[in-house]
Amino acid sequence: DTEVTQTPKHLVMGMTNKKSLKCEQHMGHRAMYWYKQKAKKPPELMFVYSYEKLSINESVPSRFSPECPNSSLLNLHLHALQPEDSALYLCASSQLPRYLPVNTEAFFGQGTRLTVV
Amino acid sequence: GQQVMQIPQYQHVQEGEDFTTYCNSSTTLSNIQWYKQRPGGHPVFLIQLVKSGEVKKQKRLTFQFGEAKKNSSLHITATQTTDVGTYFCADNTDKLIFGTGTRLQVFP
Protein backbone atom coordinates (compact mmCIF):
# COMPACT_ATOMS: atom_id res chain seq x y z
CA ASP A 1 0.00 0.00 0.00
CA THR A 2 1.75 3.15 -1.23
CA GLU A 3 -1.13 5.50 -0.61
CA VAL A 4 -1.66 8.51 1.55
CA THR A 5 -5.36 9.02 2.19
CA GLN A 6 -6.78 12.43 3.03
CA THR A 7 -10.29 13.26 4.14
CA PRO A 8 -12.37 15.15 3.34
CA LYS A 9 -11.60 15.92 -0.31
CA HIS A 10 -13.48 19.21 -0.14
CA LEU A 11 -14.42 21.37 2.83
CA VAL A 12 -16.30 24.64 3.10
CA MET A 13 -16.23 26.28 6.52
CA GLY A 14 -17.21 29.54 8.09
CA MET A 15 -14.76 31.74 9.94
CA THR A 16 -16.20 30.72 13.31
CA ASN A 17 -16.23 26.98 12.62
CA LYS A 18 -13.92 24.29 13.97
CA LYS A 19 -13.02 21.48 11.60
CA SER A 20 -10.30 18.87 11.20
CA LEU A 21 -8.43 17.48 8.23
CA LYS A 22 -7.30 13.86 8.42
CA CYS A 23 -4.41 11.99 6.83
CA GLU A 24 -3.49 8.32 7.00
CA GLN A 25 -0.59 6.21 5.69
CA HIS A 26 0.36 2.57 6.22
CA MET A 27 3.83 2.55 4.67
CA GLY A 28 5.66 2.62 8.02
CA HIS A 29 6.95 6.11 7.28
CA ARG A 30 8.11 7.99 10.37
CA ALA A 31 8.00 11.49 8.85
CA MET A 32 4.69 13.16 8.04
CA TYR A 33 4.09 16.62 6.64
CA TRP A 34 1.40 19.23 6.12
CA TYR A 35 1.69 21.55 3.15
CA LYS A 36 -0.51 24.43 2.01
CA GLN A 37 -0.78 25.14 -1.72
CA LYS A 38 -2.41 28.19 -3.25
CA ALA A 39 -3.37 28.20 -6.92
CA LYS A 40 -0.39 28.31 -9.30
CA LYS A 41 2.08 28.30 -6.39
CA PRO A 42 4.37 25.60 -5.01
CA PRO A 43 3.43 23.59 -1.92
CA GLU A 44 4.45 25.54 1.18
CA LEU A 45 5.65 23.55 4.17
CA MET A 46 3.64 24.05 7.37
CA PHE A 47 4.56 21.27 9.81
CA VAL A 48 6.80 18.21 10.01
CA TYR A 49 6.33 15.32 12.43
CA SER A 50 9.17 12.88 13.08
CA TYR A 51 8.40 9.79 15.14
CA GLU A 52 5.04 11.31 16.11
CA LYS A 53 6.69 14.43 17.53
CA LEU A 54 6.41 17.89 16.02
CA SER A 55 9.88 18.68 14.71
CA ILE A 56 9.23 21.66 12.45
CA ASN A 57 6.63 24.44 12.63
CA GLU A 58 7.18 26.95 9.84
CA SER A 59 5.78 29.85 11.89
CA VAL A 60 2.22 28.78 11.14
CA PRO A 61 -0.56 30.80 12.86
CA SER A 62 -2.07 29.11 15.91
CA ARG A 63 -5.46 28.81 14.20
CA PHE A 64 -3.84 25.74 12.58
CA SER A 65 -3.15 23.02 15.14
CA PRO A 66 -1.50 19.75 14.06
CA GLU A 67 -1.78 16.47 15.89
CA CYS A 68 -0.16 13.07 15.36
CA PRO A 69 -2.13 10.50 17.38
CA ASN A 70 0.00 7.58 16.15
CA SER A 71 2.55 6.69 13.48
CA SER A 72 -0.13 6.26 10.79
CA LEU A 73 -2.34 9.26 11.42
CA LEU A 74 -1.92 13.00 11.09
CA ASN A 75 -4.60 15.58 11.78
CA LEU A 76 -4.83 19.30 11.19
CA HIS A 77 -7.32 21.08 13.42
CA LEU A 78 -8.72 24.32 12.07
CA HIS A 79 -10.31 27.09 14.11
CA ALA A 80 -11.24 30.69 13.33
CA LEU A 81 -9.75 30.62 9.85
CA GLN A 82 -9.67 33.55 7.48
CA PRO A 83 -10.74 33.61 3.81
CA GLU A 84 -7.05 33.87 2.80
CA ASP A 85 -6.54 30.42 4.35
CA SER A 86 -8.54 28.94 1.48
CA ALA A 87 -6.16 26.58 -0.34
CA LEU A 88 -5.33 22.97 -1.11
CA TYR A 89 -3.94 21.27 2.01
CA LEU A 90 -1.63 18.40 1.23
CA CYS A 91 -0.42 15.70 3.57
CA ALA A 92 2.71 13.73 2.77
CA SER A 93 4.84 11.02 4.35
CA SER A 94 8.37 9.73 3.86
CA GLN A 95 11.23 7.92 5.50
CA LEU A 96 13.43 10.30 7.44
CA PRO A 97 16.24 12.00 5.49
CA ARG A 98 18.81 10.63 7.93
CA TYR A 99 18.40 7.27 6.18
CA LEU A 100 20.09 8.54 3.01
CA PRO A 101 21.01 7.15 0.51
CA VAL A 102 17.85 5.09 0.97
CA ASN A 103 15.15 6.62 -1.17
CA THR A 104 13.33 9.30 0.81
CA GLU A 105 10.64 10.07 -1.70
CA ALA A 106 7.60 11.78 -0.26
CA PHE A 107 4.19 10.33 -0.99
CA PHE A 108 1.42 12.89 -1.19
CA GLY A 109 -2.28 12.52 -0.58
CA GLN A 110 -4.85 13.92 -3.00
CA GLY A 111 -5.32 16.91 -0.72
CA THR A 112 -8.25 18.67 0.90
CA ARG A 113 -9.53 21.68 -0.99
CA LEU A 114 -10.56 24.11 1.72
CA THR A 115 -12.76 27.15 1.21
CA VAL A 116 -13.26 29.58 4.09
CA VAL A 117 -16.34 31.77 3.76
CA GLY B 1 16.11 32.23 4.04
CA GLN B 2 16.17 29.06 2.06
CA GLN B 3 15.14 29.67 -1.55
CA VAL B 4 14.89 27.38 -4.51
CA MET B 5 14.17 29.18 -7.75
CA GLN B 6 13.14 27.63 -11.04
CA ILE B 7 13.17 29.01 -14.55
CA PRO B 8 11.26 29.40 -16.69
CA GLN B 9 8.01 29.97 -14.81
CA TYR B 10 5.97 28.82 -17.84
CA GLN B 11 6.84 27.00 -21.02
CA HIS B 12 4.56 26.28 -23.95
CA VAL B 13 5.90 23.82 -26.52
CA GLN B 14 4.65 22.01 -29.59
CA GLU B 15 4.38 18.27 -29.14
CA GLY B 16 7.70 16.71 -30.12
CA GLU B 17 9.81 19.67 -29.03
CA ASP B 18 12.25 19.40 -26.15
CA PHE B 19 11.80 21.09 -22.76
CA THR B 20 14.20 22.02 -19.97
CA THR B 21 13.59 23.48 -16.53
CA TYR B 22 16.39 24.77 -14.33
CA CYS B 23 16.53 24.82 -10.55
CA ASN B 24 18.87 27.03 -8.52
CA SER B 25 19.46 27.13 -4.79
CA SER B 26 21.04 29.84 -2.68
CA THR B 27 22.64 27.13 -0.52
CA THR B 28 24.44 23.84 -1.13
CA LEU B 29 22.02 20.93 -1.24
CA SER B 30 22.66 17.50 0.26
CA ASN B 31 20.12 16.05 -2.17
CA ILE B 32 17.44 17.25 -4.52
CA GLN B 33 14.19 15.67 -5.63
CA TRP B 34 11.95 16.31 -8.62
CA TYR B 35 8.16 16.11 -8.59
CA LYS B 36 5.45 16.43 -11.21
CA GLN B 37 2.00 17.81 -10.43
CA ARG B 38 -0.70 17.36 -13.04
CA PRO B 39 -3.46 20.01 -13.20
CA GLY B 40 -5.87 19.29 -10.33
CA GLY B 41 -3.54 16.64 -8.95
CA HIS B 42 -0.97 16.20 -6.23
CA PRO B 43 2.84 16.14 -6.46
CA VAL B 44 4.24 12.81 -7.60
CA PHE B 45 7.86 11.90 -7.02
CA LEU B 46 10.03 11.51 -10.11
CA ILE B 47 13.61 11.12 -8.90
CA GLN B 48 16.20 11.91 -6.24
CA LEU B 49 19.74 13.13 -6.96
CA VAL B 50 22.40 12.86 -4.30
CA LYS B 51 25.88 13.01 -5.84
CA SER B 52 27.68 16.00 -7.31
CA GLY B 53 27.45 15.92 -11.12
CA GLU B 54 24.98 13.04 -11.06
CA VAL B 55 22.94 12.36 -14.21
CA LYS B 56 19.94 10.06 -14.20
CA LYS B 57 17.60 9.09 -17.01
CA GLN B 58 14.02 7.89 -17.03
CA LYS B 59 12.92 7.19 -20.60
CA ARG B 60 12.61 10.68 -22.17
CA LEU B 61 13.50 12.50 -18.93
CA THR B 62 17.09 13.40 -18.02
CA PHE B 63 17.94 14.81 -14.60
CA GLN B 64 21.21 16.45 -13.67
CA PHE B 65 22.71 17.64 -10.38
CA GLY B 66 25.32 20.40 -10.62
CA GLU B 67 28.93 19.89 -9.66
CA ALA B 68 28.61 22.39 -6.82
CA LYS B 69 25.27 20.83 -5.72
CA LYS B 70 23.53 24.20 -5.94
CA ASN B 71 21.62 23.65 -9.18
CA SER B 72 19.79 20.96 -11.08
CA SER B 73 17.97 20.52 -14.36
CA LEU B 74 15.26 18.37 -15.89
CA HIS B 75 15.23 17.85 -19.64
CA ILE B 76 12.38 16.19 -21.51
CA THR B 77 13.10 14.97 -25.03
CA ALA B 78 10.29 14.98 -27.61
CA THR B 79 7.49 16.15 -25.34
CA GLN B 80 4.09 14.48 -25.40
CA THR B 81 0.72 15.81 -24.28
CA THR B 82 0.96 13.54 -21.24
CA ASP B 83 3.94 15.61 -20.04
CA VAL B 84 1.63 18.53 -19.25
CA GLY B 85 1.89 19.68 -15.65
CA THR B 86 4.06 21.61 -13.23
CA TYR B 87 7.54 20.33 -12.51
CA PHE B 88 9.01 21.13 -9.11
CA CYS B 89 12.48 20.58 -7.80
CA ALA B 90 12.63 20.21 -4.02
CA ASP B 91 15.47 20.69 -1.57
CA ASN B 92 15.53 17.68 0.74
CA THR B 93 18.53 18.74 2.80
CA ASP B 94 16.75 18.83 6.17
CA LYS B 95 13.14 19.45 5.22
CA LEU B 96 11.37 19.17 1.89
CA ILE B 97 11.21 22.66 0.40
CA PHE B 98 9.73 23.04 -3.05
CA GLY B 99 11.09 25.24 -5.79
CA THR B 100 8.91 27.79 -7.51
CA GLY B 101 7.98 25.32 -10.28
CA THR B 102 7.80 25.37 -14.07
CA ARG B 103 4.41 24.90 -15.69
CA LEU B 104 4.62 23.00 -18.97
CA GLN B 105 1.91 23.17 -21.61
CA VAL B 106 2.20 20.93 -24.67
CA PHE B 107 0.19 21.68 -27.79
CA PRO B 108 -0.64 18.74 -30.10
mmCIF file of C-alpha atoms in Angstrom:
data_model
loop_
_atom_site.group_PDB
_atom_site.id
_atom_site.type_symbol
_atom_site.label_atom_id
_atom_site.label_comp_id
_atom_site.label_asym_id
_atom_site.label_seq_id
_atom_site.Cartn_x
_atom_site.Cartn_y
_atom_site.Cartn_z
ATOM 1 C CA ASP A 1 0.000 0.000 0.000
ATOM 2 C CA THR A 2 1.753 3.153 -1.225
ATOM 3 C CA GLU A 3 -1.133 5.504 -0.614
ATOM 4 C CA VAL A 4 -1.657 8.506 1.554
ATOM 5 C CA THR A 5 -5.357 9.016 2.187
ATOM 6 C CA GLN A 6 -6.785 12.430 3.027
ATOM 7 C CA THR A 7 -10.289 13.263 4.137
ATOM 8 C CA PRO A 8 -12.366 15.146 3.339
ATOM 9 C CA LYS A 9 -11.600 15.920 -0.313
ATOM 10 C CA HIS A 10 -13.475 19.210 -0.136
ATOM 11 C CA LEU A 11 -14.424 21.371 2.835
ATOM 12 C CA VAL A 12 -16.297 24.639 3.102
ATOM 13 C CA MET A 13 -16.234 26.279 6.519
ATOM 14 C CA GLY A 14 -17.213 29.537 8.092
ATOM 15 C CA MET A 15 -14.761 31.741 9.938
ATOM 16 C CA THR A 16 -16.204 30.718 13.311
ATOM 17 C CA ASN A 17 -16.234 26.978 12.615
ATOM 18 C CA LYS A 18 -13.922 24.291 13.968
ATOM 19 C CA LYS A 19 -13.022 21.484 11.599
ATOM 20 C CA SER A 20 -10.303 18.866 11.201
ATOM 21 C CA LEU A 21 -8.429 17.481 8.228
ATOM 22 C CA LYS A 22 -7.295 13.863 8.419
ATOM 23 C CA CYS A 23 -4.405 11.994 6.832
ATOM 24 C CA GLU A 24 -3.490 8.318 7.005
ATOM 25 C CA GLN A 25 -0.593 6.209 5.693
ATOM 26 C CA HIS A 26 0.364 2.573 6.216
ATOM 27 C CA MET A 27 3.832 2.547 4.675
ATOM 28 C CA GLY A 28 5.660 2.623 8.015
ATOM 29 C CA HIS A 29 6.950 6.108 7.285
ATOM 30 C CA ARG A 30 8.114 7.994 10.370
ATOM 31 C CA ALA A 31 8.001 11.494 8.850
ATOM 32 C CA MET A 32 4.692 13.162 8.036
ATOM 33 C CA TYR A 33 4.090 16.620 6.638
ATOM 34 C CA TRP A 34 1.403 19.229 6.124
ATOM 35 C CA TYR A 35 1.686 21.549 3.153
ATOM 36 C CA LYS A 36 -0.508 24.426 2.007
ATOM 37 C CA GLN A 37 -0.779 25.143 -1.724
ATOM 38 C CA LYS A 38 -2.411 28.189 -3.253
ATOM 39 C CA ALA A 39 -3.372 28.196 -6.915
ATOM 40 C CA LYS A 40 -0.390 28.315 -9.301
ATOM 41 C CA LYS A 41 2.077 28.301 -6.387
ATOM 42 C CA PRO A 42 4.370 25.596 -5.007
ATOM 43 C CA PRO A 43 3.427 23.589 -1.918
ATOM 44 C CA GLU A 44 4.450 25.542 1.176
ATOM 45 C CA LEU A 45 5.654 23.550 4.170
ATOM 46 C CA MET A 46 3.641 24.046 7.366
ATOM 47 C CA PHE A 47 4.560 21.267 9.809
ATOM 48 C CA VAL A 48 6.797 18.206 10.007
ATOM 49 C CA TYR A 49 6.329 15.325 12.426
ATOM 50 C CA SER A 50 9.169 12.883 13.081
ATOM 51 C CA TYR A 51 8.400 9.791 15.139
ATOM 52 C CA GLU A 52 5.044 11.314 16.105
ATOM 53 C CA LYS A 53 6.692 14.427 17.525
ATOM 54 C CA LEU A 54 6.411 17.885 16.021
ATOM 55 C CA SER A 55 9.878 18.682 14.713
ATOM 56 C CA ILE A 56 9.232 21.664 12.449
ATOM 57 C CA ASN A 57 6.632 24.437 12.628
ATOM 58 C CA GLU A 58 7.181 26.949 9.842
ATOM 59 C CA SER A 59 5.783 29.852 11.891
ATOM 60 C CA VAL A 60 2.225 28.782 11.142
ATOM 61 C CA PRO A 61 -0.561 30.800 12.862
ATOM 62 C CA SER A 62 -2.069 29.106 15.912
ATOM 63 C CA ARG A 63 -5.456 28.808 14.205
ATOM 64 C CA PHE A 64 -3.844 25.738 12.579
ATOM 65 C CA SER A 65 -3.149 23.019 15.141
ATOM 66 C CA PRO A 66 -1.502 19.754 14.055
ATOM 67 C CA GLU A 67 -1.780 16.475 15.886
ATOM 68 C CA CYS A 68 -0.165 13.074 15.357
ATOM 69 C CA PRO A 69 -2.131 10.497 17.382
ATOM 70 C CA ASN A 70 0.001 7.575 16.153
ATOM 71 C CA SER A 71 2.551 6.686 13.478
ATOM 72 C CA SER A 72 -0.126 6.259 10.788
ATOM 73 C CA LEU A 73 -2.337 9.259 11.418
ATOM 74 C CA LEU A 74 -1.920 12.999 11.094
ATOM 75 C CA ASN A 75 -4.602 15.576 11.783
ATOM 76 C CA LEU A 76 -4.829 19.301 11.186
ATOM 77 C CA HIS A 77 -7.317 21.079 13.423
ATOM 78 C CA LEU A 78 -8.722 24.317 12.067
ATOM 79 C CA HIS A 79 -10.308 27.089 14.109
ATOM 80 C CA ALA A 80 -11.239 30.687 13.332
ATOM 81 C CA LEU A 81 -9.751 30.616 9.854
ATOM 82 C CA GLN A 82 -9.666 33.547 7.477
ATOM 83 C CA PRO A 83 -10.736 33.608 3.813
ATOM 84 C CA GLU A 84 -7.055 33.872 2.798
ATOM 85 C CA ASP A 85 -6.536 30.421 4.346
ATOM 86 C CA SER A 86 -8.536 28.941 1.475
ATOM 87 C CA ALA A 87 -6.162 26.581 -0.338
ATOM 88 C CA LEU A 88 -5.328 22.967 -1.107
ATOM 89 C CA TYR A 89 -3.940 21.271 2.008
ATOM 90 C CA LEU A 90 -1.625 18.402 1.227
ATOM 91 C CA CYS A 91 -0.422 15.697 3.568
ATOM 92 C CA ALA A 92 2.714 13.726 2.768
ATOM 93 C CA SER A 93 4.840 11.020 4.349
ATOM 94 C CA SER A 94 8.371 9.731 3.862
ATOM 95 C CA GLN A 95 11.228 7.918 5.496
ATOM 96 C CA LEU A 96 13.428 10.304 7.437
ATOM 97 C CA PRO A 97 16.238 11.997 5.486
ATOM 98 C CA ARG A 98 18.808 10.632 7.926
ATOM 99 C CA TYR A 99 18.404 7.270 6.176
ATOM 100 C CA LEU A 100 20.090 8.536 3.012
ATOM 101 C CA PRO A 101 21.012 7.153 0.512
ATOM 102 C CA VAL A 102 17.851 5.092 0.965
ATOM 103 C CA ASN A 103 15.153 6.621 -1.167
ATOM 104 C CA THR A 104 13.331 9.299 0.811
ATOM 105 C CA GLU A 105 10.641 10.068 -1.701
ATOM 106 C CA ALA A 106 7.601 11.784 -0.265
ATOM 107 C CA PHE A 107 4.188 10.325 -0.991
ATOM 108 C CA PHE A 108 1.420 12.890 -1.189
ATOM 109 C CA GLY A 109 -2.278 12.518 -0.583
ATOM 110 C CA GLN A 110 -4.853 13.925 -3.002
ATOM 111 C CA GLY A 111 -5.324 16.907 -0.724
ATOM 112 C CA THR A 112 -8.252 18.670 0.902
ATOM 113 C CA ARG A 113 -9.531 21.684 -0.985
ATOM 114 C CA LEU A 114 -10.560 24.114 1.723
ATOM 115 C CA THR A 115 -12.763 27.149 1.209
ATOM 116 C CA VAL A 116 -13.262 29.582 4.091
ATOM 117 C CA VAL A 117 -16.337 31.774 3.765
ATOM 118 C CA GLY B 1 16.109 32.230 4.043
ATOM 119 C CA GLN B 2 16.167 29.062 2.059
ATOM 120 C CA GLN B 3 15.140 29.673 -1.554
ATOM 121 C CA VAL B 4 14.892 27.379 -4.507
ATOM 122 C CA MET B 5 14.165 29.181 -7.754
ATOM 123 C CA GLN B 6 13.144 27.633 -11.039
ATOM 124 C CA ILE B 7 13.165 29.013 -14.549
ATOM 125 C CA PRO B 8 11.259 29.396 -16.688
ATOM 126 C CA GLN B 9 8.008 29.972 -14.815
ATOM 127 C CA TYR B 10 5.969 28.821 -17.836
ATOM 128 C CA GLN B 11 6.836 27.004 -21.021
ATOM 129 C CA HIS B 12 4.556 26.285 -23.945
ATOM 130 C CA VAL B 13 5.897 23.815 -26.515
ATOM 131 C CA GLN B 14 4.650 22.012 -29.586
ATOM 132 C CA GLU B 15 4.383 18.267 -29.136
ATOM 133 C CA GLY B 16 7.701 16.712 -30.121
ATOM 134 C CA GLU B 17 9.814 19.668 -29.033
ATOM 135 C CA ASP B 18 12.255 19.403 -26.147
ATOM 136 C CA PHE B 19 11.800 21.087 -22.763
ATOM 137 C CA THR B 20 14.199 22.023 -19.974
ATOM 138 C CA THR B 21 13.594 23.475 -16.530
ATOM 139 C CA TYR B 22 16.385 24.772 -14.329
ATOM 140 C CA CYS B 23 16.532 24.816 -10.553
ATOM 141 C CA ASN B 24 18.874 27.033 -8.524
ATOM 142 C CA SER B 25 19.458 27.126 -4.790
ATOM 143 C CA SER B 26 21.044 29.839 -2.685
ATOM 144 C CA THR B 27 22.642 27.129 -0.518
ATOM 145 C CA THR B 28 24.441 23.838 -1.128
ATOM 146 C CA LEU B 29 22.019 20.928 -1.236
ATOM 147 C CA SER B 30 22.660 17.504 0.255
ATOM 148 C CA ASN B 31 20.123 16.046 -2.165
ATOM 149 C CA ILE B 32 17.436 17.246 -4.525
ATOM 150 C CA GLN B 33 14.194 15.674 -5.629
ATOM 151 C CA TRP B 34 11.952 16.313 -8.620
ATOM 152 C CA TYR B 35 8.158 16.106 -8.586
ATOM 153 C CA LYS B 36 5.448 16.434 -11.210
ATOM 154 C CA GLN B 37 2.000 17.810 -10.430
ATOM 155 C CA ARG B 38 -0.704 17.361 -13.037
ATOM 156 C CA PRO B 39 -3.456 20.006 -13.198
ATOM 157 C CA GLY B 40 -5.868 19.293 -10.333
ATOM 158 C CA GLY B 41 -3.542 16.638 -8.946
ATOM 159 C CA HIS B 42 -0.966 16.203 -6.229
ATOM 160 C CA PRO B 43 2.836 16.143 -6.459
ATOM 161 C CA VAL B 44 4.235 12.813 -7.603
ATOM 162 C CA PHE B 45 7.861 11.903 -7.016
ATOM 163 C CA LEU B 46 10.034 11.515 -10.111
ATOM 164 C CA ILE B 47 13.607 11.116 -8.905
ATOM 165 C CA GLN B 48 16.197 11.909 -6.237
ATOM 166 C CA LEU B 49 19.735 13.129 -6.963
ATOM 167 C CA VAL B 50 22.399 12.855 -4.295
ATOM 168 C CA LYS B 51 25.881 13.011 -5.841
ATOM 169 C CA SER B 52 27.677 15.998 -7.311
ATOM 170 C CA GLY B 53 27.450 15.925 -11.120
ATOM 171 C CA GLU B 54 24.984 13.039 -11.063
ATOM 172 C CA VAL B 55 22.942 12.357 -14.206
ATOM 173 C CA LYS B 56 19.938 10.056 -14.199
ATOM 174 C CA LYS B 57 17.598 9.090 -17.010
ATOM 175 C CA GLN B 58 14.020 7.888 -17.026
ATOM 176 C CA LYS B 59 12.924 7.189 -20.602
ATOM 177 C CA ARG B 60 12.609 10.679 -22.165
ATOM 178 C CA LEU B 61 13.503 12.501 -18.928
ATOM 179 C CA THR B 62 17.094 13.399 -18.017
ATOM 180 C CA PHE B 63 17.943 14.808 -14.602
ATOM 181 C CA GLN B 64 21.213 16.445 -13.667
ATOM 182 C CA PHE B 65 22.713 17.643 -10.379
ATOM 183 C CA GLY B 66 25.316 20.396 -10.624
ATOM 184 C CA GLU B 67 28.934 19.885 -9.663
ATOM 185 C CA ALA B 68 28.609 22.386 -6.820
ATOM 186 C CA LYS B 69 25.275 20.829 -5.724
ATOM 187 C CA LYS B 70 23.526 24.200 -5.943
ATOM 188 C CA ASN B 71 21.619 23.645 -9.176
ATOM 189 C CA SER B 72 19.790 20.961 -11.081
ATOM 190 C CA SER B 73 17.969 20.523 -14.363
ATOM 191 C CA LEU B 74 15.261 18.371 -15.888
ATOM 192 C CA HIS B 75 15.229 17.851 -19.640
ATOM 193 C CA ILE B 76 12.379 16.186 -21.511
ATOM 194 C CA THR B 77 13.099 14.970 -25.031
ATOM 195 C CA ALA B 78 10.293 14.975 -27.606
ATOM 196 C CA THR B 79 7.491 16.148 -25.340
ATOM 197 C CA GLN B 80 4.093 14.477 -25.400
ATOM 198 C CA THR B 81 0.718 15.810 -24.282
ATOM 199 C CA THR B 82 0.959 13.536 -21.242
ATOM 200 C CA ASP B 83 3.941 15.607 -20.045
ATOM 201 C CA VAL B 84 1.626 18.532 -19.249
ATOM 202 C CA GLY B 85 1.890 19.677 -15.645
ATOM 203 C CA THR B 86 4.057 21.608 -13.226
ATOM 204 C CA TYR B 87 7.536 20.333 -12.507
ATOM 205 C CA PHE B 88 9.008 21.127 -9.110
ATOM 206 C CA CYS B 89 12.476 20.583 -7.796
ATOM 207 C CA ALA B 90 12.633 20.207 -4.022
ATOM 208 C CA ASP B 91 15.471 20.693 -1.572
ATOM 209 C CA ASN B 92 15.526 17.683 0.736
ATOM 210 C CA THR B 93 18.528 18.744 2.800
ATOM 211 C CA ASP B 94 16.751 18.827 6.166
ATOM 212 C CA LYS B 95 13.144 19.453 5.224
ATOM 213 C CA LEU B 96 11.373 19.168 1.885
ATOM 214 C CA ILE B 97 11.212 22.658 0.400
ATOM 215 C CA PHE B 98 9.727 23.039 -3.051
ATOM 216 C CA GLY B 99 11.094 25.241 -5.786
ATOM 217 C CA THR B 100 8.910 27.788 -7.514
ATOM 218 C CA GLY B 101 7.981 25.320 -10.283
ATOM 219 C CA THR B 102 7.798 25.370 -14.071
ATOM 220 C CA ARG B 103 4.412 24.903 -15.693
ATOM 221 C CA LEU B 104 4.623 23.004 -18.973
ATOM 222 C CA GLN B 105 1.911 23.168 -21.606
ATOM 223 C CA VAL B 106 2.202 20.933 -24.669
ATOM 224 C CA PHE B 107 0.187 21.681 -27.787
ATOM 225 C CA PRO B 108 -0.635 18.742 -30.097
#
